[in-house]
Short mmCIF file of C-alpha atoms and ligand atoms in Angstrom, two decimals:
data_model
loop_
_atom_site.label_atom_id
_atom_site.label_comp_id
_atom_site.label_asym_id
_atom_site.label_seq_id
_atom_site.Cartn_x
_atom_site.Cartn_y
_atom_site.Cartn_z
CA ALA A 157 87.70 127.62 157.63
CA PRO A 158 85.49 130.54 156.59
CA HIS A 159 87.97 131.86 154.00
CA SER A 160 88.75 128.66 152.16
CA HIS A 161 87.58 128.78 148.60
CA GLN A 162 84.82 126.44 147.70
CA ALA A 163 86.62 125.03 144.67
CA SER A 164 89.34 123.59 146.91
CA HIS A 165 86.83 121.16 148.33
CA PRO A 166 87.36 117.79 146.60
CA THR A 167 83.73 117.49 145.50
CA ALA A 168 83.70 121.02 144.14
CA ARG A 169 86.92 120.42 142.26
CA PHE A 170 85.46 117.28 140.78
CA LYS A 171 82.49 119.31 139.62
CA VAL A 172 84.74 121.90 137.98
CA PHE A 173 86.64 119.16 136.23
CA ASN A 174 83.40 117.60 135.06
CA LYS A 175 82.13 120.91 133.86
CA ARG A 176 85.23 121.51 131.78
CA MET A 177 85.03 118.04 130.30
CA ARG A 178 81.39 118.53 129.52
CA GLU A 179 82.10 121.85 127.82
CA GLU A 180 84.88 120.29 125.76
CA ALA A 181 82.66 117.38 124.75
CA LEU A 182 79.91 119.79 123.81
CA ARG A 183 82.30 121.89 121.77
CA LEU A 184 83.53 118.88 119.81
CA LEU A 185 79.96 117.74 119.26
CA THR A 186 79.02 121.20 117.95
CA ILE A 187 82.00 121.16 115.59
CA GLU A 188 80.98 117.70 114.41
CA THR A 189 77.34 118.71 113.85
CA ASP A 190 78.30 121.89 112.00
CA LEU A 191 80.96 120.04 110.04
CA ARG A 192 78.38 117.67 108.59
CA ARG A 193 76.73 120.53 106.74
CA ALA A 194 79.77 122.70 106.13
CA VAL A 195 80.48 121.59 102.56
CA GLU A 196 76.88 121.73 101.32
CA ARG A 197 76.45 125.12 103.00
CA GLN A 198 79.55 126.25 101.12
CA GLU A 199 81.28 127.33 104.30
CA MET A 200 84.59 125.75 103.27
CA ARG A 201 87.09 127.36 100.97
CA LEU A 202 90.77 127.10 100.27
CA HIS A 203 93.57 129.51 100.89
CA TYR A 204 96.94 129.23 99.22
CA GLN A 205 100.32 129.83 100.79
CA PRO A 206 103.29 130.51 98.51
CA VAL A 207 106.27 128.16 98.55
CA VAL A 208 109.28 130.25 97.62
CA ALA A 209 112.69 129.40 96.17
CA LEU A 210 115.17 130.67 98.76
CA GLU A 211 117.83 131.49 96.22
CA ASP A 212 115.94 133.95 94.03
CA GLY A 213 112.64 134.54 95.81
CA GLY A 214 110.69 133.05 92.90
CA LEU A 215 107.30 131.43 93.44
CA HIS A 216 107.88 127.68 93.37
CA GLY A 217 104.42 126.47 94.31
CA VAL A 218 101.62 126.88 96.81
CA GLU A 219 100.07 124.86 99.60
CA ALA A 220 96.29 124.65 99.62
CA LEU A 221 94.87 125.04 103.14
CA LEU A 222 91.25 124.66 104.19
CA ARG A 223 89.43 127.58 105.75
CA TRP A 224 86.08 127.17 107.46
CA THR A 225 83.81 130.11 108.25
CA ARG A 226 80.65 128.93 109.96
CA THR A 227 77.45 130.77 109.12
CA GLU A 228 76.93 130.99 112.85
CA GLY A 229 79.94 131.03 115.10
CA GLY A 230 82.87 132.35 113.08
CA ASP A 231 86.11 130.79 111.93
CA ILE A 232 87.59 127.55 113.17
CA SER A 233 91.17 126.59 112.40
CA PRO A 234 91.85 123.37 110.47
CA ALA A 235 94.19 122.38 113.29
CA GLU A 236 90.98 122.07 115.30
CA PHE A 237 88.40 120.73 112.85
CA VAL A 238 90.54 118.43 110.70
CA PRO A 239 91.12 116.01 113.62
CA VAL A 240 87.35 115.97 114.31
CA ALA A 241 86.70 115.36 110.62
CA GLU A 242 89.27 112.58 110.67
CA ASP A 243 87.73 110.91 113.74
CA THR A 244 84.20 111.04 112.38
CA GLY A 245 85.04 110.06 108.81
CA LEU A 246 83.75 113.43 107.54
CA ILE A 247 87.26 114.05 106.20
CA THR A 248 86.52 111.94 103.12
CA SER A 249 83.90 114.38 101.83
CA ILE A 250 85.78 117.47 103.02
CA GLY A 251 89.01 116.16 101.51
CA ALA A 252 87.24 115.38 98.25
CA PHE A 253 85.91 118.94 98.23
CA ALA A 254 89.41 120.35 98.77
CA LEU A 255 90.91 118.27 95.99
CA GLU A 256 88.19 119.13 93.51
CA GLU A 257 88.38 122.81 94.44
CA VAL A 258 92.13 122.83 93.76
CA CYS A 259 91.57 121.32 90.31
CA LEU A 260 88.79 123.81 89.50
CA GLN A 261 90.90 126.70 90.77
CA LEU A 262 93.79 125.67 88.54
CA SER A 263 91.53 125.92 85.52
CA ARG A 264 90.09 129.27 86.71
CA TRP A 265 93.58 130.75 86.96
CA ASN A 266 94.38 129.27 83.60
CA GLU A 267 91.23 130.72 82.01
CA ALA A 268 92.09 134.10 83.51
CA GLY A 269 95.33 133.93 81.55
CA LEU A 270 97.47 133.76 84.68
CA PRO A 271 100.71 131.82 84.86
CA PRO A 272 100.39 128.58 86.85
CA PRO A 273 101.36 128.93 90.54
CA GLY A 274 103.83 126.05 90.26
CA VAL A 275 103.09 122.77 91.99
CA VAL A 276 100.03 122.86 94.26
CA HIS A 277 100.49 120.98 97.52
CA VAL A 278 97.30 119.36 98.82
CA ASN A 279 97.12 117.89 102.33
CA ILE A 280 95.63 114.41 102.43
CA SER A 281 94.73 113.04 105.85
CA GLY A 282 95.30 109.43 106.86
CA ARG A 283 91.74 108.31 106.56
CA GLN A 284 91.29 109.99 103.22
CA PHE A 285 94.53 108.50 101.97
CA MET A 286 93.58 104.95 102.98
CA GLN A 287 90.02 105.22 101.73
CA PRO A 288 89.45 102.37 99.25
CA GLY A 289 89.62 103.45 95.65
CA LEU A 290 91.29 106.82 96.29
CA PRO A 291 93.73 106.52 93.36
CA TYR A 292 90.87 105.69 90.98
CA ALA A 293 88.72 108.55 92.28
CA VAL A 294 91.67 110.90 91.81
CA GLU A 295 92.23 109.64 88.28
CA MET A 296 88.57 110.30 87.43
CA LEU A 297 88.74 113.78 88.98
CA LEU A 298 91.81 114.70 86.94
CA GLU A 299 90.10 113.50 83.79
CA ARG A 300 86.84 115.30 84.53
CA THR A 301 88.53 118.61 85.35
CA GLY A 302 91.29 118.33 82.75
CA THR A 303 93.98 118.71 85.39
CA ASP A 304 97.61 117.91 84.68
CA PRO A 305 98.74 115.52 87.44
CA ARG A 306 102.14 117.20 87.43
CA ALA A 307 100.48 120.32 88.82
CA LEU A 308 99.71 118.47 92.06
CA ARG A 309 101.68 117.20 94.99
CA PHE A 310 99.95 115.37 97.82
CA GLU A 311 101.20 115.89 101.36
CA VAL A 312 100.93 112.98 103.76
CA THR A 313 102.33 112.66 107.25
CA GLU A 314 104.58 110.00 108.66
CA SER A 315 101.79 108.84 110.94
CA VAL A 316 99.93 107.46 107.91
CA LEU A 317 102.92 105.32 107.09
CA MET A 318 103.43 104.25 110.66
CA ARG A 319 99.81 103.17 110.97
CA HIS A 320 99.28 101.58 107.57
CA GLY A 321 102.76 100.54 106.50
CA SER A 322 103.03 98.77 103.18
CA GLN A 323 99.39 99.44 102.29
CA ALA A 324 100.09 103.15 102.42
CA ILE A 325 103.19 102.68 100.27
CA THR A 326 101.06 100.85 97.69
CA VAL A 327 98.65 103.80 97.51
CA MET A 328 101.60 106.17 97.20
CA ALA A 329 102.98 104.17 94.30
CA GLN A 330 99.57 104.18 92.57
CA LEU A 331 99.29 107.95 92.89
CA ARG A 332 102.84 108.43 91.68
CA ASP A 333 102.04 106.24 88.67
CA LEU A 334 99.23 108.68 87.87
CA GLY A 335 101.89 111.39 87.72
CA ILE A 336 101.10 113.00 91.07
CA ARG A 337 104.08 113.85 93.22
CA LEU A 338 104.24 113.18 96.94
CA CYS A 339 105.62 115.04 99.93
CA LEU A 340 106.14 113.88 103.49
CA ASP A 341 104.65 116.62 105.70
CA ASP A 342 105.74 117.50 109.25
CA PHE A 343 108.90 115.55 108.59
CA GLY A 344 110.84 114.54 111.69
CA THR A 345 107.89 114.66 114.09
CA GLY A 346 106.79 111.07 113.57
CA TYR A 347 109.52 109.43 115.62
CA SER A 348 109.94 106.84 112.91
CA SER A 349 113.25 105.55 111.65
CA LEU A 350 114.74 107.63 108.90
CA GLY A 351 115.93 104.54 107.06
CA TYR A 352 112.50 103.89 105.56
CA LEU A 353 112.61 107.17 103.67
CA LYS A 354 114.57 105.75 100.76
CA ARG A 355 111.90 103.11 100.15
CA LEU A 356 109.12 105.65 99.83
CA PRO A 357 107.85 106.97 96.50
CA VAL A 358 108.05 110.57 97.74
CA ASP A 359 110.02 113.24 95.95
CA SER A 360 109.90 115.85 98.66
CA ILE A 361 109.89 116.41 102.42
CA LYS A 362 108.64 119.30 104.51
CA ILE A 363 110.67 120.26 107.53
CA ASP A 364 108.27 120.81 110.37
CA ARG A 365 107.76 124.33 111.68
CA SER A 366 108.90 123.32 115.17
CA PHE A 367 112.42 122.64 113.85
CA VAL A 368 112.52 125.88 111.89
CA ALA A 369 111.49 127.80 115.01
CA GLY A 370 114.51 126.41 116.84
CA LEU A 371 117.04 127.40 114.19
CA GLU A 372 118.18 130.76 115.50
CA TYR A 373 118.60 130.14 119.19
CA ASP A 374 119.26 126.52 119.61
CA ARG A 375 122.38 124.57 118.54
CA ASP A 376 120.48 121.29 118.72
CA GLY A 377 117.76 122.75 116.54
CA GLN A 378 120.31 123.55 113.88
CA ALA A 379 121.83 120.09 114.12
CA ILE A 380 118.44 118.48 113.55
CA VAL A 381 117.68 120.59 110.49
CA ARG A 382 121.20 120.00 109.17
CA SER A 383 120.73 116.24 109.31
CA ILE A 384 117.25 116.35 107.79
CA VAL A 385 118.53 118.46 104.91
CA SER A 386 121.59 116.32 104.26
CA LEU A 387 119.52 113.13 104.39
CA GLY A 388 117.03 114.65 101.97
CA LEU A 389 119.71 115.87 99.61
CA HIS A 390 121.40 112.47 99.57
CA LEU A 391 118.12 110.88 98.58
CA GLY A 392 117.58 113.47 95.86
CA LEU A 393 114.49 114.91 97.52
CA GLU A 394 113.18 118.42 97.28
CA ILE A 395 113.23 119.99 100.74
CA VAL A 396 110.74 122.62 101.83
CA ALA A 397 111.02 124.37 105.18
CA GLU A 398 107.72 125.32 106.76
CA GLY A 399 106.93 128.22 109.09
CA VAL A 400 109.81 130.49 108.08
CA GLU A 401 109.18 133.79 109.84
CA THR A 402 112.53 135.61 109.85
CA SER A 403 115.21 136.32 107.26
CA THR A 404 117.79 134.82 109.63
CA GLN A 405 115.93 131.51 109.51
CA ALA A 406 115.83 131.74 105.71
CA GLU A 407 119.56 132.42 105.55
CA ILE A 408 120.45 129.55 107.86
CA LEU A 409 118.22 127.22 105.87
CA ALA A 410 119.81 128.28 102.60
CA SER A 411 123.29 127.83 104.07
CA LEU A 412 122.36 124.29 105.10
CA GLY A 413 121.32 123.48 101.53
CA CYS A 414 117.56 123.79 101.84
CA ARG A 415 116.20 125.39 98.68
CA TYR A 416 112.51 126.06 99.33
CA ALA A 417 110.55 127.69 102.10
CA GLN A 418 107.10 128.85 103.07
CA GLY A 419 106.08 131.01 105.97
CA PHE A 420 104.89 134.38 107.17
CA LEU A 421 108.21 135.94 106.10
CA TYR A 422 106.93 135.61 102.53
CA ALA A 423 103.16 135.41 102.78
CA PRO A 424 100.45 133.89 104.94
CA PRO A 425 97.88 131.62 103.28
CA VAL A 426 95.78 133.93 101.06
CA SER A 427 92.56 133.66 99.06
CA ALA A 428 92.63 132.49 95.45
CA ASP A 429 92.05 136.07 94.28
CA ASP A 430 94.88 137.45 96.40
CA LEU A 431 97.16 134.74 95.12
CA ALA A 432 96.18 135.62 91.56
CA ALA A 433 97.54 139.12 92.23
CA MET A 434 100.84 137.57 93.27
CA LEU A 435 101.13 135.37 90.18
CA GLY A 436 103.44 137.10 87.82
CA ALA A 437 104.19 139.89 90.32
CA ALA A 438 107.63 140.73 91.73
CA PRO A 439 109.52 137.96 93.51
CA PHE A 440 109.65 137.47 97.25
CA PRO A 441 112.74 138.43 99.28
CA SER A 442 115.64 136.11 98.56
CA THR A 443 118.76 134.96 100.36
CA GLY A 444 120.68 134.96 97.11
CA GLY A 445 121.56 138.65 97.45
CA GLY A 446 123.16 139.21 94.06
CA VAL A 447 120.29 138.17 91.86
CA PHE A 448 117.83 140.82 92.95
CA ALA A 449 120.27 143.35 94.32
CA GLY A 450 121.13 143.94 90.67
CA GLY A 451 117.52 144.74 89.82
CA SER A 452 117.01 147.21 92.59
CA VAL A 453 120.23 149.22 92.19
P1 LIG B 695 100.23 121.77 107.72
O1 LIG B 695 99.88 120.97 106.51
O2 LIG B 695 101.52 121.44 108.37
O3 LIG B 695 100.17 123.28 107.26
C1 LIG B 695 101.04 124.29 107.68
C2 LIG B 695 100.39 125.18 108.72
O4 LIG B 695 101.35 126.14 109.16
C3 LIG B 695 99.20 125.98 108.20
O5 LIG B 695 98.28 126.09 109.28
C4 LIG B 695 99.83 127.34 107.91
O6 LIG B 695 98.89 128.40 107.92
C5 LIG B 695 100.80 127.43 109.05
N1 LIG B 695 101.91 128.36 108.77
C6 LIG B 695 102.49 128.63 107.59
N2 LIG B 695 103.51 129.49 107.72
C7 LIG B 695 103.59 129.79 109.03
C8 LIG B 695 104.47 130.64 109.81
O7 LIG B 695 105.39 131.29 109.31
N3 LIG B 695 104.25 130.68 111.15
C9 LIG B 695 103.23 129.98 111.75
N4 LIG B 695 103.10 130.09 113.07
N5 LIG B 695 102.41 129.17 111.05
C10 LIG B 695 102.58 129.08 109.71
P2 LIG B 695 96.72 125.90 109.06
O8 LIG B 695 96.30 126.49 107.75
O9 LIG B 695 96.05 126.38 110.29
O10 LIG B 695 96.56 124.33 108.94
C11 LIG B 695 96.83 123.49 110.02
C12 LIG B 695 96.83 122.04 109.62
O11 LIG B 695 95.53 121.61 109.23
C13 LIG B 695 97.73 121.73 108.43
O12 LIG B 695 99.07 121.63 108.84
C14 LIG B 695 97.14 120.40 107.98
O13 LIG B 695 97.61 119.35 108.77
C15 LIG B 695 95.66 120.60 108.27
N6 LIG B 695 94.98 120.97 107.01
C16 LIG B 695 94.79 122.19 106.45
N7 LIG B 695 94.15 122.09 105.28
C17 LIG B 695 93.91 120.77 105.07
C18 LIG B 695 93.28 120.00 104.01
O14 LIG B 695 92.82 120.52 102.97
N8 LIG B 695 93.21 118.64 104.19
C19 LIG B 695 93.74 118.03 105.29
N9 LIG B 695 93.64 116.68 105.39
N10 LIG B 695 94.35 118.71 106.27
C20 LIG B 695 94.44 120.06 106.17
MG1 LIG B 696 100.89 120.52 104.85
MG1 LIG B 697 103.37 120.72 108.06
#
């Protein structure tokens, strides 16, 4: 038929499909190539997102998050480049950069006379976590930079545990013995049994953003968060909710017994300088009403 579109022809469709695949492959290859030089070109830096105590709006800690601005080609989100870095093994050098940068930043803030930002959460990917000798390398880094291990908390995901089992638990125990605390990130998304949680040397869990997003509208969403929180509380873990965007979410979380939150409601991830301005500044909004209502009356 004269009006039929060319792309509906099977061969043409196949070509379109191929073209898209080729573009995707090319894009990943470009990311990989650029990623190889990103650290030495100083294109990577860290941003810090406040973790806030729900009750009084006080700054409880921060999460360090990688930011990559390519000299050519603009910003790429870590959600996109971290998986490429993980697949190619480049994550070990990028992760080492992030960890060292956190330690150096802690001493910069300290030298500037600023109060510490509380515990600094650092994301550690699976490959970086299982890299031989990680605990020793971390110990050396702490020594070299004069960093107090209690200032740090490493975030690992359930997938690391599911893939590496007892070996991962051994590494966790070694890090904990150094004095570094551990947090299970994206908690609840790993489809693993919750029973293993009590055997892990973690002292904190992060409720995944997807569950927080479901809090306001969805009964099931609330039930999930309620059980995560009560499980965490029973095990004596610190519970941080991630991706809190509305005060209603914060209030529901607080009412369920969750004490800490991070999200755009409080602050997005910000540069080290912008965070410095927040250190020692007024608290964030709180759910605890009374505490700060008094100050503002
Ligand atoms: P994550 O560790 O779960 O980090 C939380 C992500 O949620 C961050 O995305 C943060 O910017 C975003 N976020 C925080 N609050 C809100 C909110 O209220 N709403 C929404 N929509 N998003 C919010 P980001 O910075 O793009 O990082 C994405 C992921 O990349 C991280 O997820 C983490 O898995 C990985 N990543 C980032 N930095 C590092 C790093 O230094 N090392 C490793 N291994 N992975 C990293
Ligand atoms: Mg994280
Ligand atoms: Mg997370």
